[in-house]
Short mmCIF file of C-alpha atoms and ligand atoms in Angstrom, two decimals:
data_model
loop_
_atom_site.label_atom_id
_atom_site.label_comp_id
_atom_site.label_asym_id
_atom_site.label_seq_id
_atom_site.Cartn_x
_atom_site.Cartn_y
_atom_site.Cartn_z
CA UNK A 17 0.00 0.00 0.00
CA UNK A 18 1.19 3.54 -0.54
CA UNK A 19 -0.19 6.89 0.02
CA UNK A 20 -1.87 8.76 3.06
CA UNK A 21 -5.30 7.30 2.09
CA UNK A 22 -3.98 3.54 2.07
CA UNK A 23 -2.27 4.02 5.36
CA UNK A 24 -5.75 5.26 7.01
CA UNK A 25 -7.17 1.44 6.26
CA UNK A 26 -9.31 -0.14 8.73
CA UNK A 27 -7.72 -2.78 10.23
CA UNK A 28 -11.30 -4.51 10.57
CA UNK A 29 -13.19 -3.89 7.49
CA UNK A 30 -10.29 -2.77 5.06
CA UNK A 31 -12.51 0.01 3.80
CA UNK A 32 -9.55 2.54 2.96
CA UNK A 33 -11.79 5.49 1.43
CA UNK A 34 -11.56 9.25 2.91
CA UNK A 35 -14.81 10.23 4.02
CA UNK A 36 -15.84 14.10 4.10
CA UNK A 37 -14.39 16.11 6.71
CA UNK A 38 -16.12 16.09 10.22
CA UNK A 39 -17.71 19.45 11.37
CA UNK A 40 -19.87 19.94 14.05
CA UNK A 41 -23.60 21.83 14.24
CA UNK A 42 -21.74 25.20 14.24
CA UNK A 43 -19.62 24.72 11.84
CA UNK A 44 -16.02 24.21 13.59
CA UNK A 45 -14.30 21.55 11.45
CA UNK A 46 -12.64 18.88 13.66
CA UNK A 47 -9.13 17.39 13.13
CA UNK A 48 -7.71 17.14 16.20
CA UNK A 49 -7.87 14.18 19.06
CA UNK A 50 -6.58 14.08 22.20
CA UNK A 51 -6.68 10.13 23.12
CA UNK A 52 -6.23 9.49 26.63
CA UNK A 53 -4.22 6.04 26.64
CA UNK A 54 -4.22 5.38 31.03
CA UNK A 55 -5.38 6.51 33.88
CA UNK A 56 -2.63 5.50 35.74
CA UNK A 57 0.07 8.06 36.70
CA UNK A 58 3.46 7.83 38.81
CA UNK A 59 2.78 11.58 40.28
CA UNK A 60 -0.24 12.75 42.35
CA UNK A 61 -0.59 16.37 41.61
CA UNK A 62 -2.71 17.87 43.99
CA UNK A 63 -4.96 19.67 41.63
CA UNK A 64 -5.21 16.45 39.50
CA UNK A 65 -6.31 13.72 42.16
CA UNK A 66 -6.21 12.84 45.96
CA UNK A 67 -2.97 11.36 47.67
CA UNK A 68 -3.99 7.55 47.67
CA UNK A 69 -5.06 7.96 44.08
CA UNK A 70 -8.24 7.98 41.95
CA UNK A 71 -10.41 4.67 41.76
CA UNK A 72 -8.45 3.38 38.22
CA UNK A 73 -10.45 1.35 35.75
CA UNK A 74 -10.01 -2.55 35.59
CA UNK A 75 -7.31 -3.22 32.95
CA UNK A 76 -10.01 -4.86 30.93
CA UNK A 77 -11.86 -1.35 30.50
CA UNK A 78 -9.12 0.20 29.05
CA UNK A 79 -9.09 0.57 25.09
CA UNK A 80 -6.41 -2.25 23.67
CA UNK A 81 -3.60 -1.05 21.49
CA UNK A 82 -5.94 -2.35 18.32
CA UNK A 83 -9.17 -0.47 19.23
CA UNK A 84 -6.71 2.77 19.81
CA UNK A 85 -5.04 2.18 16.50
CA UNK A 86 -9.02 1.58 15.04
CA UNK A 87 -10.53 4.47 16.29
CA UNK A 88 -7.22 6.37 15.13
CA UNK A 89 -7.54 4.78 11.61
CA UNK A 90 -11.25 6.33 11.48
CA UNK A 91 -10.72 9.70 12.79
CA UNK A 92 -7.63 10.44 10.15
CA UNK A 93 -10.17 9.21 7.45
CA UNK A 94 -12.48 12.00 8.86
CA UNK A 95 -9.72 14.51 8.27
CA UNK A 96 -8.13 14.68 11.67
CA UNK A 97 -4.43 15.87 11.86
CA UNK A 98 -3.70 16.14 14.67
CA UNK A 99 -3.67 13.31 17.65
CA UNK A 100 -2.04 13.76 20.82
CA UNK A 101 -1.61 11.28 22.88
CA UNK A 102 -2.49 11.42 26.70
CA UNK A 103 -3.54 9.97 30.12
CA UNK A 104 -2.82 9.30 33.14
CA UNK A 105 0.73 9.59 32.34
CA UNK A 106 1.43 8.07 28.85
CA UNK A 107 4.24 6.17 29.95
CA UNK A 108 2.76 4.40 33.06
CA UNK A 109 1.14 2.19 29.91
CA UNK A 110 3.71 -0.82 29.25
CA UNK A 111 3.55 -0.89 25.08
CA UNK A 112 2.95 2.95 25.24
CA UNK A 113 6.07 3.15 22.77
CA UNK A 114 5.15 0.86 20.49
CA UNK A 115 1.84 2.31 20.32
CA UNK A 116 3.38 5.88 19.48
CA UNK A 117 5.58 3.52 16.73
CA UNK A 118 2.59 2.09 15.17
CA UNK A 119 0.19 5.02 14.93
CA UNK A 120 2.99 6.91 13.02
CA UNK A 121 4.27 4.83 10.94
CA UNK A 122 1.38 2.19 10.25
CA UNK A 123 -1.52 4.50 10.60
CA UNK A 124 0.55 7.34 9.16
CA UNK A 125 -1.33 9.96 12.02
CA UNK A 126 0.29 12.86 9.97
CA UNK A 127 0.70 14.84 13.49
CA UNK A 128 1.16 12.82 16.27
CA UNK A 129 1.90 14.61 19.78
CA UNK A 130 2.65 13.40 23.47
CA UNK A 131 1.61 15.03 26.51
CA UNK A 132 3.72 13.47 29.40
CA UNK A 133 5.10 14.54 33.27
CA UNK A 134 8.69 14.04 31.98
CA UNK A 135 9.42 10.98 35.03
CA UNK A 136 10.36 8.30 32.61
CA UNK A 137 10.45 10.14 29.21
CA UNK A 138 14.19 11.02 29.44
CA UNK A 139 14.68 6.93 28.87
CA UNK A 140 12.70 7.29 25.44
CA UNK A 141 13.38 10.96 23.25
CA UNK A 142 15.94 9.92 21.42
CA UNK A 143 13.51 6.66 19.97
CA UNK A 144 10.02 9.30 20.21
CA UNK A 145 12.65 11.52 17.37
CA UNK A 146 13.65 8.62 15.41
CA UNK A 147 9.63 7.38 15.33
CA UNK A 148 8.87 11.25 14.09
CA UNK A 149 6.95 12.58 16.90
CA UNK A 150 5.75 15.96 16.03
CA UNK A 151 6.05 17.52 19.60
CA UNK A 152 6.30 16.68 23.32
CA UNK A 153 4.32 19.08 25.76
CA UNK A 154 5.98 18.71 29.17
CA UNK A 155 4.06 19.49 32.66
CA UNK A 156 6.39 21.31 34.73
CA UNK A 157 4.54 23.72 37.36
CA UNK A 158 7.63 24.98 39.34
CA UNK A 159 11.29 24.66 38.95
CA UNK A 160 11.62 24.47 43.28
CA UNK A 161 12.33 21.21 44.17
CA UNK A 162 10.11 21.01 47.35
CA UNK A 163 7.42 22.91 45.80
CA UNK A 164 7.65 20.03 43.55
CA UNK A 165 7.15 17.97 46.16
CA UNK A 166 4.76 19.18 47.46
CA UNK A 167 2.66 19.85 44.36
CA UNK A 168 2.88 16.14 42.92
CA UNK A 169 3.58 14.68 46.08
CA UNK A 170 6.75 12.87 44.93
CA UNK A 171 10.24 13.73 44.54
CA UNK A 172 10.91 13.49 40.95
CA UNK A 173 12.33 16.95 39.79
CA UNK A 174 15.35 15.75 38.33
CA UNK A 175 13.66 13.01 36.36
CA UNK A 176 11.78 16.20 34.57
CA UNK A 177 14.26 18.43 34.14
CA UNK A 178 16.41 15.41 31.95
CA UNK A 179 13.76 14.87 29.99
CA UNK A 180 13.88 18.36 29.12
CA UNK A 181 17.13 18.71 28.95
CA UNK A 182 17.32 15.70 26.42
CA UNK A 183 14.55 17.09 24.31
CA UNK A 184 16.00 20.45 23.61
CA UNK A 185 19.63 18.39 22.53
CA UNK A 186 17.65 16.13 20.49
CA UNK A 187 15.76 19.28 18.60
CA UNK A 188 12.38 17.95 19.95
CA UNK A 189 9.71 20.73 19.50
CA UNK A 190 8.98 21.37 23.05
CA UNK A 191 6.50 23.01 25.28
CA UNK A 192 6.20 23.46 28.99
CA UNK A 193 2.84 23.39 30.36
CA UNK A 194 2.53 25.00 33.97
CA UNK A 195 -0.40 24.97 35.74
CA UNK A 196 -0.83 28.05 37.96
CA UNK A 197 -2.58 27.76 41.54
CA UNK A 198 -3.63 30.09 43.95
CA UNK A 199 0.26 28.87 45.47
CA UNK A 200 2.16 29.49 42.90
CA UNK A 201 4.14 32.58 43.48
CA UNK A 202 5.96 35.60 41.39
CA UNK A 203 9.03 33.83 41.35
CA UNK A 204 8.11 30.52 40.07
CA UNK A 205 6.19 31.95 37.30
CA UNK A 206 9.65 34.43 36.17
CA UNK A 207 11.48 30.77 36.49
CA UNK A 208 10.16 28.52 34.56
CA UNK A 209 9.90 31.84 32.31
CA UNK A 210 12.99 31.81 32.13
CA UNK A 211 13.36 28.57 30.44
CA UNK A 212 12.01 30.45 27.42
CA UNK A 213 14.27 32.77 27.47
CA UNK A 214 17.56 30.49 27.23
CA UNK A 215 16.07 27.71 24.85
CA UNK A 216 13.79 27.93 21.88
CA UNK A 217 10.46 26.50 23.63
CA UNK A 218 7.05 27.46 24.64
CA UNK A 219 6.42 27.53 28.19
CA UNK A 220 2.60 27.70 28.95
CA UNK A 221 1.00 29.00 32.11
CA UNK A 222 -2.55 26.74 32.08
CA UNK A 223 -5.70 28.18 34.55
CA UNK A 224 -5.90 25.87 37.22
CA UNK A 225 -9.48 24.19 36.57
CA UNK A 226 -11.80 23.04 39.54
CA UNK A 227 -11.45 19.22 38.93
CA UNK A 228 -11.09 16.32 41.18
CA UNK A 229 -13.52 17.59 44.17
CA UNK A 230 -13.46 21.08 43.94
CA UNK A 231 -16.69 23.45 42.45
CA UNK A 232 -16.26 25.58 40.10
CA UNK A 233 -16.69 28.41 42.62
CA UNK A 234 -14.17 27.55 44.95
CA UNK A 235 -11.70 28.39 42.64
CA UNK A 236 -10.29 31.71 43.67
CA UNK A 237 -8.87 34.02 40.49
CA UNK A 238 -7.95 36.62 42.34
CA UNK A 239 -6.31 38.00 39.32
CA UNK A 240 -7.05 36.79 35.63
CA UNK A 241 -3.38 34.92 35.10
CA UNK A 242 -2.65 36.61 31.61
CA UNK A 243 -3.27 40.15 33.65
CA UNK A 244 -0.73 38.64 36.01
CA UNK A 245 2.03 37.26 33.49
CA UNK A 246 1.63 40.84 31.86
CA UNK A 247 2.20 42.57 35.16
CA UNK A 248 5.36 40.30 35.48
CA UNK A 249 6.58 40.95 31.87
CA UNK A 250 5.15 44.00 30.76
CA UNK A 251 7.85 44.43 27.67
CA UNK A 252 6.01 41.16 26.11
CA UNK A 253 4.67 41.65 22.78
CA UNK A 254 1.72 39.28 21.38
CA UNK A 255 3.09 36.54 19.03
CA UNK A 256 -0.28 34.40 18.36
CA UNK A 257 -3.56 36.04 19.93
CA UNK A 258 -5.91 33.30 18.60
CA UNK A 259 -6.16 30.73 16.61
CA UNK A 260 -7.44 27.09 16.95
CA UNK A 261 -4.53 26.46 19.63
CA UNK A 262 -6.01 26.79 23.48
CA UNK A 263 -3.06 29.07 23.96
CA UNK A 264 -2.20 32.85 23.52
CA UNK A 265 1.24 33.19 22.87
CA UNK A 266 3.42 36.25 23.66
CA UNK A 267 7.69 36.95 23.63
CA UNK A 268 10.03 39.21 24.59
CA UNK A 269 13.34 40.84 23.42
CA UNK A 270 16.41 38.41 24.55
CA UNK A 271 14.05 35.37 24.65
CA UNK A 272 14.49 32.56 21.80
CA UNK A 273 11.28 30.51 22.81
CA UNK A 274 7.43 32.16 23.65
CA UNK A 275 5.05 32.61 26.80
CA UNK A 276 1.65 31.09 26.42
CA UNK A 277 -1.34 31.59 28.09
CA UNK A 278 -3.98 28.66 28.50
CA UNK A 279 -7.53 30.15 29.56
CA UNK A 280 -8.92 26.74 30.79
CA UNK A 281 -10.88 27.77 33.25
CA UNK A 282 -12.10 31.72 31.49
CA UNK A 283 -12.52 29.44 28.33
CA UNK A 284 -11.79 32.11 25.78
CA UNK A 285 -10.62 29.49 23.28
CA UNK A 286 -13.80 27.53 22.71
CA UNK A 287 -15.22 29.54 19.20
CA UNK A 288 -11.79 27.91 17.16
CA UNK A 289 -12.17 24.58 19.24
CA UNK A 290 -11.16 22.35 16.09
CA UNK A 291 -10.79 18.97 19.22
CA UNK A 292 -12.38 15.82 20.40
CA UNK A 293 -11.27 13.59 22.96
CA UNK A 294 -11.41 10.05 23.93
CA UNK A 295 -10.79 8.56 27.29
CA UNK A 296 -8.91 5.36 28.57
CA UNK A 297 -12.19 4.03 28.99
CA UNK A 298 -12.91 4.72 24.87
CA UNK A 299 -15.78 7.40 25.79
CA UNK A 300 -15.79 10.04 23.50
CA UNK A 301 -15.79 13.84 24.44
CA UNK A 302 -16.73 16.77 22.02
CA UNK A 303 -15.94 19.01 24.98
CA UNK A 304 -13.66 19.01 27.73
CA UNK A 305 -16.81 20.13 30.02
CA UNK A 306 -19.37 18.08 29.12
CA UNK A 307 -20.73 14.55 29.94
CA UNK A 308 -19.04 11.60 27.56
CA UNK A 309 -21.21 11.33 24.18
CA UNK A 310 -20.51 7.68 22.70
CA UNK A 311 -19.58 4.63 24.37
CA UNK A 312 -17.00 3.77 21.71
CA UNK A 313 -15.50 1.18 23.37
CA UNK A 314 -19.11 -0.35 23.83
CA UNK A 315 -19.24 -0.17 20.05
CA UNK A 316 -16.44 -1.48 18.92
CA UNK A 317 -16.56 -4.66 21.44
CA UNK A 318 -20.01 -4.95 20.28
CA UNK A 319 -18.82 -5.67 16.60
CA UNK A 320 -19.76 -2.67 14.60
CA UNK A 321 -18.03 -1.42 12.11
CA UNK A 322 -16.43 1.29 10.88
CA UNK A 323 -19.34 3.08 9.42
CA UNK A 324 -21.25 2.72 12.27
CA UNK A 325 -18.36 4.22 14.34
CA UNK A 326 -18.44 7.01 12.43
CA UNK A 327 -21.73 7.96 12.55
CA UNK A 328 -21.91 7.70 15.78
CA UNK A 329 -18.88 10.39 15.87
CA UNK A 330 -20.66 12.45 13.20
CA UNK A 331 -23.88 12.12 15.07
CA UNK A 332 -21.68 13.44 18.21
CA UNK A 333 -20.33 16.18 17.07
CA UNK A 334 -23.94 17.56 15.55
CA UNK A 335 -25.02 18.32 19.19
CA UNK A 336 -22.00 19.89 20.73
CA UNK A 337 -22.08 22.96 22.83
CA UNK A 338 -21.23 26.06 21.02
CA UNK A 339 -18.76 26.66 24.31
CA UNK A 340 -17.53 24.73 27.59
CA UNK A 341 -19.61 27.02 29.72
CA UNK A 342 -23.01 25.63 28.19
CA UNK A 343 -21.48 22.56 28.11
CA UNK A 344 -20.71 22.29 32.12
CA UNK A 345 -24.17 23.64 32.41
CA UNK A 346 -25.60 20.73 30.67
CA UNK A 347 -23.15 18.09 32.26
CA UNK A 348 -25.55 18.65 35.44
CA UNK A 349 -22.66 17.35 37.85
CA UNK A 350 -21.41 19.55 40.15
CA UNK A 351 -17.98 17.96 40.38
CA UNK A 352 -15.81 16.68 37.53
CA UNK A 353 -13.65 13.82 37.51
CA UNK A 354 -10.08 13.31 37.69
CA UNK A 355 -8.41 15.11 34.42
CA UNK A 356 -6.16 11.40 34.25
CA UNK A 357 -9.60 9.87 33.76
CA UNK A 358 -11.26 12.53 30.89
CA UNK A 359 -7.17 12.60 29.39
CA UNK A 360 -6.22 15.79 30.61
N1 SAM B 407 0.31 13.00 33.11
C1 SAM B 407 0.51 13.79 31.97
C2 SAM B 407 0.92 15.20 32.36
O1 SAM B 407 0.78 15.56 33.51
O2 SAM B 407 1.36 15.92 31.45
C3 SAM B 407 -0.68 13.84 31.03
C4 SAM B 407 -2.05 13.90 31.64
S1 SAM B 407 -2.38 15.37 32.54
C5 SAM B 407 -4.01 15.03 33.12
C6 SAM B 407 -2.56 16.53 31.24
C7 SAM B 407 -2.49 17.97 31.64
O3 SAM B 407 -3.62 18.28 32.45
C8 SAM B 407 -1.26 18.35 32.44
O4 SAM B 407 -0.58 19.42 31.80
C9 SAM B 407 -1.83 18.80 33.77
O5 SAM B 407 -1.06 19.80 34.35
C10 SAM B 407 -3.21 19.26 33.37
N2 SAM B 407 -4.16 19.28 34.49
C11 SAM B 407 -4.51 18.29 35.32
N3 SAM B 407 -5.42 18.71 36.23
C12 SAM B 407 -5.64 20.03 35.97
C13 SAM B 407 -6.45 21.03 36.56
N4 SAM B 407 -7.24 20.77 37.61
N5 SAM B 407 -6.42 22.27 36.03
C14 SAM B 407 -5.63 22.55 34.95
N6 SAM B 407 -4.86 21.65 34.35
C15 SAM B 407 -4.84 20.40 34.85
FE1 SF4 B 408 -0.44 12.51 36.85
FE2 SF4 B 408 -0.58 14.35 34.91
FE3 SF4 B 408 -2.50 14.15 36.81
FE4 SF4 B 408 -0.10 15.03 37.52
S1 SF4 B 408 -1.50 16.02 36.06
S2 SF4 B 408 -1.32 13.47 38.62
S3 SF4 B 408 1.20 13.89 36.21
S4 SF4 B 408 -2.04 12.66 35.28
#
């Protein structure tokens, strides 16, 4: 077989054809998934899920390596792009590497993307280059080692900071992701800045959302964080204001990489949203905020095939929220899960 069509085949029905693009009842066309792989995770951030852990799905729940690389196969026939791969953390999944082999170069995902903690990852850049991984978001949310501590509850700084370090030699495109809490001070945010400023990378300061136990109220924003990075670098100059990335991007003289700023929980990003999600558990998401809309997993143990999966998708994405505020409001719960659960 040759060609980006032939390389989309289903592995169950052989059906190879590209089918129109997907776009949802307000006309955002989709062609990005983020594909949450675990739940498990060797960190507990605080803001993530509680000390002892969350309650983790039976190993039996969680999509096999051939329903992943199914599903894939049928959203790049859609016209997705883009899929970034999730969890949990990524790497607590034993074949997680050959799974990132054989959705590039069998399924031919023209953009495929890892979001990882950085604990083990240092072991694998040099193979996620050689497979052709398009980028590697990092979550780093302080460069103190016992705020480190004490905001993932393990002492694993140095594990992180080699994975970065190994990234930027290997000329991985790299970006930081930082969540900010009401904790986080002045000086941790001009840190991990800073990292910005010496290598070419994107360091992103992400809203801290009210999941795992805490309402949506008892988040306190004092201050609006992008009103707070300006106060802290008020020479930056916009480099991306929107767009269908999450983030708003800014720089600075003397810096070779960007600043971004991730609205998660002000949601300014939702009119471009161009993503869908699936979770370990193979539930789809057409918003971040909202209740799961197909039990794909269901489907695809239940021997349907691929047209049926995507209609199901198609018939998903037809009743999506036009933003995660209406969404939430919908969802009816008043506390949402674990983001290792939804995939982050
Ligand atoms: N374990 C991997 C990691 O930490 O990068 C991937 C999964 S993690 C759930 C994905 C992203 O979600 C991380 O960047 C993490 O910081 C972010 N995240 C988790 N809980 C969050 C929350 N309550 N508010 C904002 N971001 C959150
Ligand atoms: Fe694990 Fe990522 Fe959640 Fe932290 S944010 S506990 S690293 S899944």
């Amino acid at each position: 077989m040759s060609g980006i069509v032939s390389k989309y085949s289903s592995t169950r029905t052989g059906a190879s054809r590209p089918t129109p693009p997907l776009l949802d009842n307000h006309g955002r066309k989709i062609t990005y998934l983020r594909l949450g792989i675990t739940d498990r995770c060797n960190l507990r951030c605080i803001y993530c899920m509680p000390e002892k852990g969350i309650d983790l799905l039976a190993h039996d729940e969680i999509l096999t390596f051939e329903e992943v690389s199914r599903l894939v196969a049928i959203f790049c026939r859609m016209g997705l792009t883009k899929v970034r791969l999730t969890g949990g953390e990524p790497f607590a999944r034993l074949d997680c590497l050959s799974l990132i082999d054989h959705l590039k170069r069998e399924v031919g995902v023209p953009h495929l993307h890892l979001t990882t903690n950085g604990v083990e990852t240092h072991r694998h850049i040099r193979r996620l280059k050689q497979i052709g991984l398009s980028g590697l978001n990092v979550s780093l949310d302080t460069l103190s080692r016992s705020r480190f501590v004490e905001l993932t509850r393990r002492d694993r700084l140095d594990q992180v900071l080699r994975t970065i370090d190994e990234a930027v030699r290997c000329g991985m495109h790299l970006k930081i992701n930082s969540v900010i809490t009401e904790s986080t001070t002045d000086e941790e945010i001009r840190s991990l800045a800073g990292l910005a400023k010496q290598v070419p990378i994107s360091v992103r300061f992400i809203e801290h959302m009210p999941f795992s136990g805490k309402t949506a109220t008892s988040v306190v924003q004092e201050e609006l964080l992008s009103t707070r990075v300006n106060r802290l670098f008020p020479r930056l100059h916009t480099v991306l204001a929107r767009g269908p990335s999450t983030a708003r991007l800014f720089s600075m003289a003397g810096f070779r990489g960007t600043i971004g700023v991730i609205g998660g929980q002000t949601r300014c990003f939702c009119a471009q949203c161009n993503k869908v999600r699936v979770t370990p558990a193979g539930r789809l998401k057409t918003c971040l905020y909202g209740k799961s809309a197909v039990d794909l997993k269901q489907m695809l143990r239940s021997g349907k095939d691929d047209g049926d999966l995507e209609n199901a998708i198609r018939g998903a994405v037809q009743e999506r929220h036009i933003d995660g505020k209406a969404a939430e409001l919908n969802n009816g719960f008043k506390e949402q899960q674990s983001m290792a659960s939804i995939g982050g």
